[in-house]
């Protein structure tokens, strides 16, 4: 998982079941900081997330 990827949490109650956007990863890449619909951010365990869409940064 990388910055900008769209992910979904295994627990459907997180973010009302909506997708999340990856903001950052910790150094060990075990925790992912995600932006929620209300513009807040929260850390989640990488094992609880599934990539829905990878961010295409090829234009940069």
PDB file of C-alpha atoms in Angstrom:
ATOM      1  CA  UNK A   1       0.000   0.000   0.000  1.00  0.00           C
ATOM      2  CA  UNK A   2       1.172   3.472  -0.834  1.00  0.00           C
ATOM      3  CA  UNK A   3       0.155   7.110  -0.429  1.00  0.00           C
ATOM      4  CA  UNK A   4      -3.039   7.863  -2.343  1.00  0.00           C
ATOM      5  CA  UNK A   5      -4.256   4.272  -2.637  1.00  0.00           C
ATOM      6  CA  UNK A   6      -7.934   3.656  -1.940  1.00  0.00           C
ATOM      7  CA  UNK A   7      -8.528   0.938   0.647  1.00  0.00           C
ATOM      8  CA  UNK A   8     -11.445  -0.705   2.439  1.00  0.00           C
ATOM      9  CA  UNK A   9     -11.444  -1.814   6.086  1.00  0.00           C
ATOM     10  CA  UNK A  10     -12.429  -5.387   6.982  1.00  0.00           C
ATOM     11  CA  UNK A  11     -14.886  -3.998   9.568  1.00  0.00           C
ATOM     12  CA  UNK A  12     -17.807  -2.552   7.608  1.00  0.00           C
ATOM     13  CA  UNK A  13     -18.654  -0.164  10.467  1.00  0.00           C
ATOM     14  CA  UNK A  14     -15.386   1.759   9.941  1.00  0.00           C
ATOM     15  CA  UNK A  15     -16.046   4.955   7.954  1.00  0.00           C
ATOM     16  CA  UNK A  16     -19.653   3.785   7.432  1.00  0.00           C
ATOM     17  CA  UNK A  17     -18.371   1.097   5.066  1.00  0.00           C
ATOM     18  CA  UNK A  18     -16.938   3.673   2.675  1.00  0.00           C
ATOM     19  CA  UNK A  19     -13.450   3.469   1.237  1.00  0.00           C
ATOM     20  CA  UNK A  20     -10.477   5.242   2.846  1.00  0.00           C
ATOM     21  CA  UNK A  21      -7.507   7.037   1.297  1.00  0.00           C
ATOM     22  CA  UNK A  22      -3.979   6.129   2.428  1.00  0.00           C
ATOM     23  CA  UNK A  23      -2.148   9.173   3.809  1.00  0.00           C
ATOM     24  CA  UNK A  24       0.960   7.570   5.294  1.00  0.00           C
ATOM     25  CA  UNK A  25       2.595   4.376   6.544  1.00  0.00           C
ATOM     26  CA  UNK A  26       4.640   3.888   9.695  1.00  0.00           C
ATOM     27  CA  UNK A  27       8.320   2.910   9.348  1.00  0.00           C
ATOM     28  CA  UNK A  28       7.609  -0.792   9.844  1.00  0.00           C
ATOM     29  CA  UNK A  29       4.724  -0.606   7.334  1.00  0.00           C
ATOM     30  CA  UNK A  30       2.434  -2.325   9.857  1.00  0.00           C
ATOM     31  CA  UNK A  31       0.142   0.664  10.434  1.00  0.00           C
ATOM     32  CA  UNK A  32      -1.527   2.815   7.792  1.00  0.00           C
ATOM     33  CA  UNK A  33      -2.799   6.353   8.364  1.00  0.00           C
ATOM     34  CA  UNK A  34      -6.039   6.791   6.428  1.00  0.00           C
ATOM     35  CA  UNK A  35      -8.277   9.774   5.712  1.00  0.00           C
ATOM     36  CA  UNK A  36     -11.937   9.226   6.558  1.00  0.00           C
ATOM     37  CA  UNK A  37     -15.017  10.849   5.013  1.00  0.00           C
ATOM     38  CA  UNK A  38     -15.126  13.523   7.742  1.00  0.00           C
ATOM     39  CA  UNK A  39     -11.532  14.570   6.838  1.00  0.00           C
ATOM     40  CA  UNK A  40     -10.159  13.112  10.065  1.00  0.00           C
ATOM     41  CA  UNK A  41      -7.298  10.606   9.953  1.00  0.00           C
ATOM     42  CA  UNK A  42      -6.887   7.374  11.860  1.00  0.00           C
ATOM     43  CA  UNK A  43      -4.249   4.634  12.092  1.00  0.00           C
ATOM     44  CA  UNK A  44      -5.262   1.098  11.081  1.00  0.00           C
ATOM     45  CA  UNK A  45      -3.454  -2.221  11.066  1.00  0.00           C
ATOM     46  CA  UNK A  46      -2.318  -3.085   7.534  1.00  0.00           C
ATOM     47  CA  UNK A  47      -3.864  -6.569   7.885  1.00  0.00           C
ATOM     48  CA  UNK A  48      -7.327  -5.022   8.305  1.00  0.00           C
ATOM     49  CA  UNK A  49      -7.189  -3.186   4.977  1.00  0.00           C
ATOM     50  CA  UNK A  50      -7.645  -4.278   1.377  1.00  0.00           C
ATOM     51  CA  UNK A  51      -6.580  -2.220  -1.646  1.00  0.00           C
ATOM     52  CA  UNK A  52      -9.571  -1.215  -3.771  1.00  0.00           C
ATOM     53  CA  UNK A  53      -7.735   1.044  -6.220  1.00  0.00           C
ATOM     54  CA  UNK A  54      -4.046   1.904  -6.567  1.00  0.00           C
ATOM     55  CA  UNK A  55      -3.109   5.572  -6.928  1.00  0.00           C
ATOM     56  CA  UNK A  56      -1.616   6.208 -10.384  1.00  0.00           C
ATOM     57  CA  UNK A  57       1.326   8.548  -9.918  1.00  0.00           C
ATOM     58  CA  UNK A  58       2.832   7.914 -13.356  1.00  0.00           C
ATOM     59  CA  UNK A  59       1.997  11.458 -14.476  1.00  0.00           C
ATOM     60  CA  UNK A  60       4.327  12.950 -11.821  1.00  0.00           C
TER      61      UNK A  60
END
